XYZ file of C-alpha atoms in Angstrom:
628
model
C 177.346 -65.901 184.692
C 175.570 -62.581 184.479
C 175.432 -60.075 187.311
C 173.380 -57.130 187.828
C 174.240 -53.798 185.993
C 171.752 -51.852 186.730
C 167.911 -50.831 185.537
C 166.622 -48.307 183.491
C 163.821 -47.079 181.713
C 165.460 -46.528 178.151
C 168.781 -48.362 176.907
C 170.066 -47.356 173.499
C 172.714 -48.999 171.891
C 174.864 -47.260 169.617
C 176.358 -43.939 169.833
C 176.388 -42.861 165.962
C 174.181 -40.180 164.827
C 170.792 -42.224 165.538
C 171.791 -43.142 169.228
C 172.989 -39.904 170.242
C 169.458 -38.215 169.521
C 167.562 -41.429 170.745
C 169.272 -41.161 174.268
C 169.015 -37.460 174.254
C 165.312 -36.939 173.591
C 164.458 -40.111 176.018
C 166.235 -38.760 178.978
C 164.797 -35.463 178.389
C 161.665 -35.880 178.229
C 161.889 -37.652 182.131
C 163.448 -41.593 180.944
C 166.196 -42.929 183.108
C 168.082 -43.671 180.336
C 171.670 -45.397 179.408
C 173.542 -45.385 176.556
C 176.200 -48.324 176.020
C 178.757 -47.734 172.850
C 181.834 -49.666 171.630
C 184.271 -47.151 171.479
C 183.212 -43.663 173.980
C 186.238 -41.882 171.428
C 183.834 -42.563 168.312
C 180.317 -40.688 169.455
C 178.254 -39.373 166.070
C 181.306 -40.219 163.916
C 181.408 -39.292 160.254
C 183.032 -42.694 158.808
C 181.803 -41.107 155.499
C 181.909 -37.745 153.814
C 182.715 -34.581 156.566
C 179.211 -32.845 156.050
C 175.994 -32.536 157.143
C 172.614 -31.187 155.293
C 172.055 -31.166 151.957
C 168.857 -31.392 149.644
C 166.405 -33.128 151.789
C 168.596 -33.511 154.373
C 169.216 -30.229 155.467
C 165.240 -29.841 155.789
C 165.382 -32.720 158.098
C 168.131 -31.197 160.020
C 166.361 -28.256 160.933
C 163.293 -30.559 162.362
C 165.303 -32.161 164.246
C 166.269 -29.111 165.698
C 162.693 -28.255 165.907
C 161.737 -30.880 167.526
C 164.615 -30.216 170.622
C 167.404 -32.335 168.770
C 170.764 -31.621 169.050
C 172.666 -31.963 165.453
C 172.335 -28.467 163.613
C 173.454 -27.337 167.229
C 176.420 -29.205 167.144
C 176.989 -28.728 163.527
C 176.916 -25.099 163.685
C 179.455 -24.810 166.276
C 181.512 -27.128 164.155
C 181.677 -26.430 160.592
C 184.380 -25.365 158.491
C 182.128 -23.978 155.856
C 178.058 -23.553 155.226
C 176.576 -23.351 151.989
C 172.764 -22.621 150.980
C 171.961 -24.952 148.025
C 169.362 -24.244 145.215
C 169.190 -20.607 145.765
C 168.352 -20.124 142.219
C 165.102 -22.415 142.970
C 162.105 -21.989 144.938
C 162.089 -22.780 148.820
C 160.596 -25.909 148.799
C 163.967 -27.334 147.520
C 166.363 -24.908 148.736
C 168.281 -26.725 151.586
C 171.556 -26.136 153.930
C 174.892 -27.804 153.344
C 177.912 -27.879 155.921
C 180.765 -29.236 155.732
C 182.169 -30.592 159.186
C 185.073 -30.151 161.507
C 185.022 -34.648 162.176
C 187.242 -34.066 165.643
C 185.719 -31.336 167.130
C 181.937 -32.544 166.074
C 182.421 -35.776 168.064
C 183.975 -33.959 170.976
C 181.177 -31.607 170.986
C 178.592 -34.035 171.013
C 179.814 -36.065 173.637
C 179.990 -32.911 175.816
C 176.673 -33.072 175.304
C 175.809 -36.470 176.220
C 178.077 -36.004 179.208
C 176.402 -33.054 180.961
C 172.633 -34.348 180.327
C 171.897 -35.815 184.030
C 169.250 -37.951 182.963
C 171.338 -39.850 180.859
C 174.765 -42.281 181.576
C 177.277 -42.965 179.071
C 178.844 -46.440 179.401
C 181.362 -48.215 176.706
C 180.573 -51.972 175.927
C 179.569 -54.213 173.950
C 175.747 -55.822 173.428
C 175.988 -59.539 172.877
C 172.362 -60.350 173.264
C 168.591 -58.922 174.172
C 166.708 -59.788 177.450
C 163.537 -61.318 176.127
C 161.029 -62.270 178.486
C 157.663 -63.708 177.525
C 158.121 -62.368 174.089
C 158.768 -58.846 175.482
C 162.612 -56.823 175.197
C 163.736 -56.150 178.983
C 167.044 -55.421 178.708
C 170.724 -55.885 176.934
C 173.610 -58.570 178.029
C 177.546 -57.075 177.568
C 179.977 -59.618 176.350
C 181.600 -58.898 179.961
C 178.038 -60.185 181.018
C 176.661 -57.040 182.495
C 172.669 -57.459 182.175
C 171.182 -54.406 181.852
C 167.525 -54.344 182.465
C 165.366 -51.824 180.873
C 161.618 -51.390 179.961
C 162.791 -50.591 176.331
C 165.625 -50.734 174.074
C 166.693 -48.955 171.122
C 169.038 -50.795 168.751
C 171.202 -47.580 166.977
C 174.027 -50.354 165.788
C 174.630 -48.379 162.209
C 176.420 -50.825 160.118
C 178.706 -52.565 162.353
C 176.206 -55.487 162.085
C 178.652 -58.486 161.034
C 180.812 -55.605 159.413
C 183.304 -57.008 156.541
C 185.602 -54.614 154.788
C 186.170 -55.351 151.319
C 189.373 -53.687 149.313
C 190.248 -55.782 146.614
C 190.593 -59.372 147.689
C 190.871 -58.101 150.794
C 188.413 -59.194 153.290
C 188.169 -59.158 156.832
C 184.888 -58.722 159.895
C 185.301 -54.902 160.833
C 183.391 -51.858 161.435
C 184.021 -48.635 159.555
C 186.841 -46.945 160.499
C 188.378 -50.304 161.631
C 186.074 -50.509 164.463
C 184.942 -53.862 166.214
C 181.678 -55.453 164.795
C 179.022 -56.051 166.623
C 178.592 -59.944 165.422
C 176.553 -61.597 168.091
C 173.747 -59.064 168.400
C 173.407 -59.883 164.690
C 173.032 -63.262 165.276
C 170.497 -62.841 168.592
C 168.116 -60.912 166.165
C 168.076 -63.694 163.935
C 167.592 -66.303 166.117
C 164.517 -64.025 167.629
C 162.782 -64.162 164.247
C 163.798 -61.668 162.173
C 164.262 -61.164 158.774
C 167.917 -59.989 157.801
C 169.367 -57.804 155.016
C 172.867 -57.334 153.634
C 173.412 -54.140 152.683
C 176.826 -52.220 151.782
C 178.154 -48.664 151.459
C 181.603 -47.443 150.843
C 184.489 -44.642 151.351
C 186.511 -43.031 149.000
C 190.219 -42.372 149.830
C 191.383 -39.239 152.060
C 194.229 -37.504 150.795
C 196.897 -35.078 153.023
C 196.364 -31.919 151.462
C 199.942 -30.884 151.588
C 200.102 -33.013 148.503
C 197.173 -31.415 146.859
C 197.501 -28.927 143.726
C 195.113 -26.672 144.486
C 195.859 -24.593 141.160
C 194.633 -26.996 139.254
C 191.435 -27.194 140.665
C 188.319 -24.539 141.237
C 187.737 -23.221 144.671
C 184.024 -23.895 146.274
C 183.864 -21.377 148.938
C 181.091 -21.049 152.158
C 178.257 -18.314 151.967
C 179.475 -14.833 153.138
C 176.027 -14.395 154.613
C 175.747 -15.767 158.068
C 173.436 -19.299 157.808
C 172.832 -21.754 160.672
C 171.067 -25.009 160.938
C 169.618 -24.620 164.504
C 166.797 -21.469 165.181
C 168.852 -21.119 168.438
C 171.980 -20.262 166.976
C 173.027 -16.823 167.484
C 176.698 -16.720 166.833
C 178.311 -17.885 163.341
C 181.299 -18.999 162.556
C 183.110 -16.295 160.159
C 186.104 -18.247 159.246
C 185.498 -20.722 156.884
C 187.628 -23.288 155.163
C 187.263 -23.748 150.855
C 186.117 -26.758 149.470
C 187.699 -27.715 146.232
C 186.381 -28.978 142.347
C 188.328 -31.224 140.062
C 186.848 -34.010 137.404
C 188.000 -37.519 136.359
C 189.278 -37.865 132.797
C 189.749 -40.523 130.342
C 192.959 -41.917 131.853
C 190.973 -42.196 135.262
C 188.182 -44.252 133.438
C 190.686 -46.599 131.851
C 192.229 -47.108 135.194
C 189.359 -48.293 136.477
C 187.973 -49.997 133.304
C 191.147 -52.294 133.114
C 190.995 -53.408 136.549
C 187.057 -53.926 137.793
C 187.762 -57.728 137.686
C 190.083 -56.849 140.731
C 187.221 -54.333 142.580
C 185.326 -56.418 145.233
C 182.151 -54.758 143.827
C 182.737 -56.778 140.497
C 184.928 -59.585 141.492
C 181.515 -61.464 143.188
C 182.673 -60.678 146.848
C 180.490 -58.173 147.579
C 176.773 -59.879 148.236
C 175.090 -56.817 150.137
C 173.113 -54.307 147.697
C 175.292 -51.125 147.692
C 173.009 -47.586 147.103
C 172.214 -46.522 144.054
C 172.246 -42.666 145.051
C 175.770 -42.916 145.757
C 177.402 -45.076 143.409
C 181.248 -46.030 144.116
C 183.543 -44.493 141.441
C 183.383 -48.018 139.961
C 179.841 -47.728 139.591
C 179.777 -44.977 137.983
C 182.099 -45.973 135.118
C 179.920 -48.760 134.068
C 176.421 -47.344 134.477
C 177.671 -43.751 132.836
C 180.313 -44.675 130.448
C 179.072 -41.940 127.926
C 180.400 -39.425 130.364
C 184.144 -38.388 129.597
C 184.617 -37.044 133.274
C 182.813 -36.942 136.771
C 182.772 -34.082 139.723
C 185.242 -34.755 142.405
C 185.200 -32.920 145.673
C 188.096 -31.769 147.765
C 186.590 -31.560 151.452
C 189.126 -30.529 154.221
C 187.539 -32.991 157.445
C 188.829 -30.539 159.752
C 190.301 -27.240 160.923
C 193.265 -29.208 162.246
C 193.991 -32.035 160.144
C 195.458 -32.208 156.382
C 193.119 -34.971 155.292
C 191.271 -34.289 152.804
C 188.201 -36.498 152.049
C 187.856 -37.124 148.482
C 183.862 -37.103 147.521
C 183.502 -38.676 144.250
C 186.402 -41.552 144.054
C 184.214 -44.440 146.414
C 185.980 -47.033 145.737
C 186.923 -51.154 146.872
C 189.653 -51.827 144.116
C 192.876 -52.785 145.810
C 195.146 -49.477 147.520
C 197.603 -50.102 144.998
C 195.351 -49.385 142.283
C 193.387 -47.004 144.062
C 196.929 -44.473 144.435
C 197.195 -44.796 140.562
C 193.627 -44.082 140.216
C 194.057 -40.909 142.567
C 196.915 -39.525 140.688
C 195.442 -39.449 137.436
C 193.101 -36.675 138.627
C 193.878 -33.118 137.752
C 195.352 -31.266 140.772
C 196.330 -35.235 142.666
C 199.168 -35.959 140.286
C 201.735 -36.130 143.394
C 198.428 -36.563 145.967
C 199.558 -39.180 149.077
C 196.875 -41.489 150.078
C 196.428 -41.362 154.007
C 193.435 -43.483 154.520
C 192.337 -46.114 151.320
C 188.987 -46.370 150.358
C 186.978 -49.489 151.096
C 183.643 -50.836 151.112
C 181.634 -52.579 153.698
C 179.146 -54.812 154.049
C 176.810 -55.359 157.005
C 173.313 -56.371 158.000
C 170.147 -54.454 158.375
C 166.687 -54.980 159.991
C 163.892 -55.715 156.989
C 162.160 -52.193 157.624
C 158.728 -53.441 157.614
C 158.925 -55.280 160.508
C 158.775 -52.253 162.189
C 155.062 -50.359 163.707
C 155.528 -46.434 162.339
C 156.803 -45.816 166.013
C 159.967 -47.777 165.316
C 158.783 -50.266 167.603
C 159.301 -53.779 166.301
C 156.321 -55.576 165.531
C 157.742 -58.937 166.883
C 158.871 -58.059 169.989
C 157.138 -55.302 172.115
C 159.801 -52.983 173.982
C 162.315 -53.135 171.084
C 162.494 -50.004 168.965
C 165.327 -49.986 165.811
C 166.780 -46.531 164.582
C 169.445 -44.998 161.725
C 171.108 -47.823 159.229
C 170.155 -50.618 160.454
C 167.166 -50.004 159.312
C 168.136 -49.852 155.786
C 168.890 -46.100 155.380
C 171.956 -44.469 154.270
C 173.229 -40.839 155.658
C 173.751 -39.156 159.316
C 170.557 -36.927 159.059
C 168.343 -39.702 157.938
C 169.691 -41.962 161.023
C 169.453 -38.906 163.527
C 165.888 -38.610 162.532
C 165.073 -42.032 163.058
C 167.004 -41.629 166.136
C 164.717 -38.546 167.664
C 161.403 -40.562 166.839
C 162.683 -43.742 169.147
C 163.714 -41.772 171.468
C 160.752 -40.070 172.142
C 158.550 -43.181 171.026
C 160.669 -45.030 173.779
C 160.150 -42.736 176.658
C 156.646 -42.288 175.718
C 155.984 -46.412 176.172
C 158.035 -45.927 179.249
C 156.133 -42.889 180.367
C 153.109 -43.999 179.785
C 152.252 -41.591 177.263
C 151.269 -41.352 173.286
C 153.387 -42.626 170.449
C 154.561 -39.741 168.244
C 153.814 -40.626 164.513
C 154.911 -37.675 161.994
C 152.929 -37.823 159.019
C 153.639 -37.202 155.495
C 152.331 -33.200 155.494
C 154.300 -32.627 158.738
C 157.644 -33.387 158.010
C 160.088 -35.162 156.078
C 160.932 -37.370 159.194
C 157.575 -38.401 158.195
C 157.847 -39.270 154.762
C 161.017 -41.239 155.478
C 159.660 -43.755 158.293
C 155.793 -43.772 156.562
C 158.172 -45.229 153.339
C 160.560 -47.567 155.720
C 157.639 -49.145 157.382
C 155.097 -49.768 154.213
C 157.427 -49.872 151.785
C 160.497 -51.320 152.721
C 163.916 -50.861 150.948
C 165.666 -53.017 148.505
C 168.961 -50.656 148.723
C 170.142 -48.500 151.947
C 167.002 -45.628 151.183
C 168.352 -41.917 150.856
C 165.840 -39.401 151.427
C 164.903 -37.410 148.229
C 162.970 -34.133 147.912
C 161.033 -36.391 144.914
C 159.880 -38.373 147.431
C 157.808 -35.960 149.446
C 154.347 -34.719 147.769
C 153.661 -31.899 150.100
C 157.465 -30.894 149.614
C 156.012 -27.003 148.791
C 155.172 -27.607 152.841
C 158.110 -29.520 153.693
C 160.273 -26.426 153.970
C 163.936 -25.322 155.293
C 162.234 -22.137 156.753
C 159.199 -23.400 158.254
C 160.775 -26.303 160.103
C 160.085 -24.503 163.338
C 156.569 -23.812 162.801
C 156.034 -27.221 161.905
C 157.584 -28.877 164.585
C 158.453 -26.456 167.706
C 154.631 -26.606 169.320
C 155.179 -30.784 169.283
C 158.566 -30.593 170.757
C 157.706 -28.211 173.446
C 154.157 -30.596 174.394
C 157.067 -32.784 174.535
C 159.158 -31.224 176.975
C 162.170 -30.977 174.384
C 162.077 -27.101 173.854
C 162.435 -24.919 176.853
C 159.702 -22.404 177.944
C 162.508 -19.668 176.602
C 162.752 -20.914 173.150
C 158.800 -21.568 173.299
C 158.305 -17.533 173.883
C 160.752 -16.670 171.151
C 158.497 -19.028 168.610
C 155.041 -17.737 169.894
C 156.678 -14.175 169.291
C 157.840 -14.658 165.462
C 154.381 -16.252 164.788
C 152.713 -13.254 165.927
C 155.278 -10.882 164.256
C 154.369 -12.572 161.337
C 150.699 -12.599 161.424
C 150.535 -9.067 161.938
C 152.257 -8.528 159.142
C 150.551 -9.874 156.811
C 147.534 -8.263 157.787
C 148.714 -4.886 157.932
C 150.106 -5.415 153.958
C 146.745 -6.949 153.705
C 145.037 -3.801 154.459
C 147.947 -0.995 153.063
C 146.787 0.279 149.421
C 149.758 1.327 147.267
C 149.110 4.210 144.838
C 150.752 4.277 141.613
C 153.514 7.002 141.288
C 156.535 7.880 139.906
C 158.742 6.871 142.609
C 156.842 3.323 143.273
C 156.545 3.059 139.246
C 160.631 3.705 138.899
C 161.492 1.040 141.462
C 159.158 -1.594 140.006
C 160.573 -0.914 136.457
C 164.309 -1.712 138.303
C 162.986 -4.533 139.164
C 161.925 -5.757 135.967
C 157.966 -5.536 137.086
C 155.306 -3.784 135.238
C 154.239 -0.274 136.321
C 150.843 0.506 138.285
C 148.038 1.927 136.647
C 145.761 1.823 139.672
C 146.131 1.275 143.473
C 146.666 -2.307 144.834
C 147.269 -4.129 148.358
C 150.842 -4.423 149.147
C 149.740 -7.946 150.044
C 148.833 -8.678 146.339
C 151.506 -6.519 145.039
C 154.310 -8.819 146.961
C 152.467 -11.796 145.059
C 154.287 -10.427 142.149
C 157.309 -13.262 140.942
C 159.838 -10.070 140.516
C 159.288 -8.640 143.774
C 160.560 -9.702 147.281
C 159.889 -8.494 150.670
C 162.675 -6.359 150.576
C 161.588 -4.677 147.653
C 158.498 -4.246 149.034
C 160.019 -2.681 151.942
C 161.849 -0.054 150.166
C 158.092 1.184 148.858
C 156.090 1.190 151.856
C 157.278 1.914 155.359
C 158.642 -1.274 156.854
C 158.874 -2.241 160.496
C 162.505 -2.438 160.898
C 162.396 -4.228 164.278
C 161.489 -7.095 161.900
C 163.610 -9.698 161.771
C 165.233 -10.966 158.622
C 163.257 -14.657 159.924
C 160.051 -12.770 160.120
C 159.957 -10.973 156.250
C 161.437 -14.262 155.137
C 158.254 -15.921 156.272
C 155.927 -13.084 155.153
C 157.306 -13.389 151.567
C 157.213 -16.835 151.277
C 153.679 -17.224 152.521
C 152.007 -14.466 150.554
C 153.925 -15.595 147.424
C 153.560 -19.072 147.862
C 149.309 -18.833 149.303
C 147.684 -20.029 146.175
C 149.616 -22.839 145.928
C 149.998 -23.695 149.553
C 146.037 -23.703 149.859
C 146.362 -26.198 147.088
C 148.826 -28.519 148.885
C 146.652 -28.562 152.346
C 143.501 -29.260 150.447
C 145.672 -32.325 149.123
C 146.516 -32.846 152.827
C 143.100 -32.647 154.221
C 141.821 -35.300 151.386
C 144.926 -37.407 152.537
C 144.062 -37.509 155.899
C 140.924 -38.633 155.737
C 142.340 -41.889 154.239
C 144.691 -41.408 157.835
C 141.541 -41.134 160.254
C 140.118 -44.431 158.501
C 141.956 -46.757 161.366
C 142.491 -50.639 161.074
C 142.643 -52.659 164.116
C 146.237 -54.673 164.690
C 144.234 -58.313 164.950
C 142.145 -57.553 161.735
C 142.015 -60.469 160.074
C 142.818 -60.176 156.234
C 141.556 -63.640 155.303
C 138.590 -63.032 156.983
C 137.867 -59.719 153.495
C 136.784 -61.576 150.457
C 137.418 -59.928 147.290
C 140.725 -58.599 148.003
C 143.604 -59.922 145.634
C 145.733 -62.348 147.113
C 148.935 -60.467 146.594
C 147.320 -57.654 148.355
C 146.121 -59.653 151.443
C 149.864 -61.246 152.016
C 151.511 -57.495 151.368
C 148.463 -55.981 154.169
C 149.722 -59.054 156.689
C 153.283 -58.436 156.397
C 153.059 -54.805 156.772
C 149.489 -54.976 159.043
C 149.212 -50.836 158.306
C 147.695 -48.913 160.812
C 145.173 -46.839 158.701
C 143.645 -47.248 155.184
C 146.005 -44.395 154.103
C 148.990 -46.283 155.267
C 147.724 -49.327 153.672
C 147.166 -47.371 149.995
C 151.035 -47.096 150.169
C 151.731 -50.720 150.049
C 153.461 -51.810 146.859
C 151.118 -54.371 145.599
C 147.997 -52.906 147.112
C 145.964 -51.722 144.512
C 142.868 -48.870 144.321
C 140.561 -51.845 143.940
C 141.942 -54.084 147.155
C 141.849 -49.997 149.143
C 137.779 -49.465 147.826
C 136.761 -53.386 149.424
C 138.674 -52.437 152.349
C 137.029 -49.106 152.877
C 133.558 -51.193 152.858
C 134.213 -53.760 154.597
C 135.139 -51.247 157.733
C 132.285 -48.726 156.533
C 129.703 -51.828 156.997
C 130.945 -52.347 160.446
C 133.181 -55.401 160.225
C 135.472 -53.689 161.899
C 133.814 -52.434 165.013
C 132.313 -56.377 165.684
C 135.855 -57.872 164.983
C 137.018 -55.083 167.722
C 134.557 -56.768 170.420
């Protein structure tokens, strides 16, 4: 028998990085909410690599932040080292990188979750969904709490019928030798819906007081202060190195002479592993012309000695996987403290899903992070910030949130989850984003931060701070806009240091900064600069003057783009009902049912041809009478 647990407005469940920012935003914004977890020790644990950020992923990061989430906060008061990436390439790929300290991440975050009064923490486990005339209202424990709730979020990452896999090993587990979460696996299918098996894996971690570190090449943190958050105002100076060292030929053969004994080869593995972060195995086979791959070295934590081995994924048996370790350069007397393993587990079919996260089938339901078929912590934290908010909004009784592509990455990844689907666990890619010149690391906040504060995610404090480096920045431009600089020998001697041709005539310091040589700084050292400007505010000032041409470009790509948005398509349109549409096409528009004609122009198997029928058949009114 059940009994009464209580009612709320929001119940997420999951703690990983999804479930965190789903509970956090939903109680936030006003939501009664409650978030139920296996294990309250294991909040937004890294079973995988120690880092956050990265290309793509750092971008997404810092919306997150924008938006009011809580990661690059928590990250930047716990890393062990930051790194900019792609600083020799323009900003619209240049992304942060840091690496984490595990322990005191989780023990941050649930800090966090603690002291937000709007939300309670409780550890248990979900057996089952309340469904109730085809509508989610609430969660059953396996101690048979019922939980009511006029929404759920399901943030179960992949501890869905979780099966490690070492060798012949093979046993139902979570990572980190966690309890699955089997029959909330089996309620979803027995509501209706379609199932995925999916895998990712671990490489081994290492105690670093076995580690040769002479043998291999220091990767050290920036020197110049970096932070994920725009609040952050203090930096950690003390960073940890990470460390390089390669496979070689007596690694390979290692591995070579014993895939038959790797479950990824041996035909235990059934779940599609991803393809943008191949085990070690994988990499053998599919790159065999390659005499040696990168390994990383990455300390998890100021006060640990294991050292998480990036590069060596791996479900071949331990006893293998030690000789594989030792063959590496700098690992000859390395002791394994954790093996490597993979794991399988299931995953919600992604198009099942409205672009709010809401599941089509049953209203009240939202999905976030891996089980929706996506790989990485910042990917699953992003997903996690959109159901939250989506959640509370149903709740609330106020508009869904849908990012779209132009806005942020967030939207690029769902807008492909929802119409596309995923075969594999879906990474997210700078390639994937074709306003990525918008998509930017240091315009996150001006992207984001007026939605998050409508929202009631950023405070009226942080809300000033943004108004004020928006005007700073306007200003700016407009007074180089209007300041002529006249050639002479002084300006003429520090362009030629600069590698940039001389002036013969006066120009606007605004066109002059368009130069590829020059930088604001530069700039700065000509005219008179404001020096009350922040390093935030020039940075913005360069990039948009340098960048305006082809900016301009990108939004008139937008504003064509969203016309194709602002063409709408009822839900209960009925596909048959369009002649001349392929038949593929009409089975791919029911499946997904898009929401606009530029949603449904993204559907594999929906072709220009099906789109132009589509776009007449609303322009002639069909629409509009179906609607009545």
């Amino acid at each position: 028998m059940t009994y009464d647990a209580g009612h709320y407005d929001v119940i997420v469940v999951g703690a990983g990085h999804a479930g965190v920012e789903a509970g956090l935003a939903a109680a936030k914004m006003g939501a009664k909410t409650l978030m139920l977890t296996l294990n309250l020790d294991m909040i937004a644990f890294m079973p995988c690599n120690p880092s956050i950020g990265g290309p793509a992923k750092g971008i997404v990061v810092r919306e997150i932040d924008a938006l009011g989430g809580v990661m690059a906060k928590v990250i930047d008061k716990t890393y062990i080292q930051m790194r900019m990436l792609n600083t020799g390439k323009g900003p619209a790929v240049q992304a942060l990188r840091a690496q984490a300290d595990k322990p005191l991440y989780i023990k941050e975050m649930k800090q966090i979750i603690e002291n937000e009064r709007n939300l309670t923490l409780r550890q248990g486990m979900v057996d089952q969904l309340i469904v109730e005339n085809g509508i989610c209202k609430g969660v059953i424990t396996e101690t048979n709490a019922a939980y009511s709730a006029e929404t759920v979020i399901i943030t179960t990452g992949t501890f869905m019928r979780g099966k490690v896999l070492m060798g012949d090993l093979e046993y139902e587990s979570g990572p980190n030798n966690q309890r699955p979460t089997i029959k909330l696996s089996e309620n979803l299918e027995e509501l209706g819906f379609e199932i995925t098996r999916f895998k990712t894996g671990t490489p081994p971690r290492v105690n670093s007081h076995t580690i040769d570190y002479s043998k291999t090449e220091i990767q050290p943190g920036d020197e110049k202060p970096q932070s994920f958050s725009y609040e952050t105002t203090e930096y950690i100076t003390e960073q940890i190195p990470c460390w390089l060292t390669y496979t070689n030929e007596f690694t390979h053969e290692i591995i070579n002479e014993n895939l038959s004994l790797s479950s990824m080869y041996s035909g235990m593995k059934r779940g599609t592993g991803p393809r943008y972060c191949p085990s070690i195995e994988d990499k053998i086979v599919r790159f065999n012309d390659k005499p040696r791959h990168q390994i990383f070295l990455e300390p998890e934590g100021r006060d640990t000695e294991e050292v998480y081995v990036q590069g060596l994924s791996t479900s071949l048996p331990e006893s293998i996987q030690h000789e594989m370790v030792r063959s590496v350069e700098g690992l000859e007397n390395a002791e394994i403290m954790r093996a490597g393993y993979a794991i399988e587990y299931d995953a919600i079919v992604p198009t099942q899903l409205w672009p709010t996260l809401e599941t089509k089938k049953i209203p009240g339901l939202f999905t976030a992070g891996q089980i929706n078929g996506t790989s990485g912590y910042e990917e699953a934290a992003a997903q996690g910030i959109m159901a939250g908010i989506n959640a509370a909004a149903k709740v609330l009784d106020k508009e869904p949130v849908i990012l779209d592509r132009s806005q942020a990455y967030i939207g690029v990844l769902i807008d492909d989850l929802v119409t596309k689907g995923t075969n594999e666990p879906y990474r997210l890619l700078t390639s994937r984003a074709e306003y990525r010149l918008l998509l930017r690391h240091d315009n996150a906040d001006l992207r984001m931060t007026e939605l998050g504060y409508q929202l009631g995610l950023i405070s009226e404090e942080r809300y000033a701070k943004f108004v004020e480096k928006n005007r700073l920045v306007e200003e700016e431009k407009i007074r180089l806009f209007k300041l002529i600089i006249k050639p002479s020998e002084e300006v003429n001697y520090l362009l030629e240091q600069a590698g940039a041709t001389p002036l013969k005539e006066a120009i606007k310091a605004y066109d002059l900064l368009k130069r590829p040589e020059l930088s604001y700084d530069l700039l700065a050292s000509i005219i008179q600069a404001d020096p009350k400007l922040s390093a935030e505010v020039t940075e913005q000032v360069g990039i948009q003057i340098k960048y305006e041409g082809y900016i301009k470009k990108a939004n008139e790509q937008v504003e064509r783009m969203l016309k194709m948005e602002d063409k709408k398509i009822p839900v209960d349109i009925d596909y048959d009902d369009i002649s001349g549409i392929a038949t593929e096409a009409k089975e791919k528009l029911k499946k997904v049912r898009p929401l606009s004609v530029g949603q449904a122009s993204r559907i594999s198997g929906v072709n220009p041809a099906d789109i132009s029928i589509l776009i007449v058949y609303i322009e002639q009114g069909n629409i509009a009478r179906l609607a009545n």
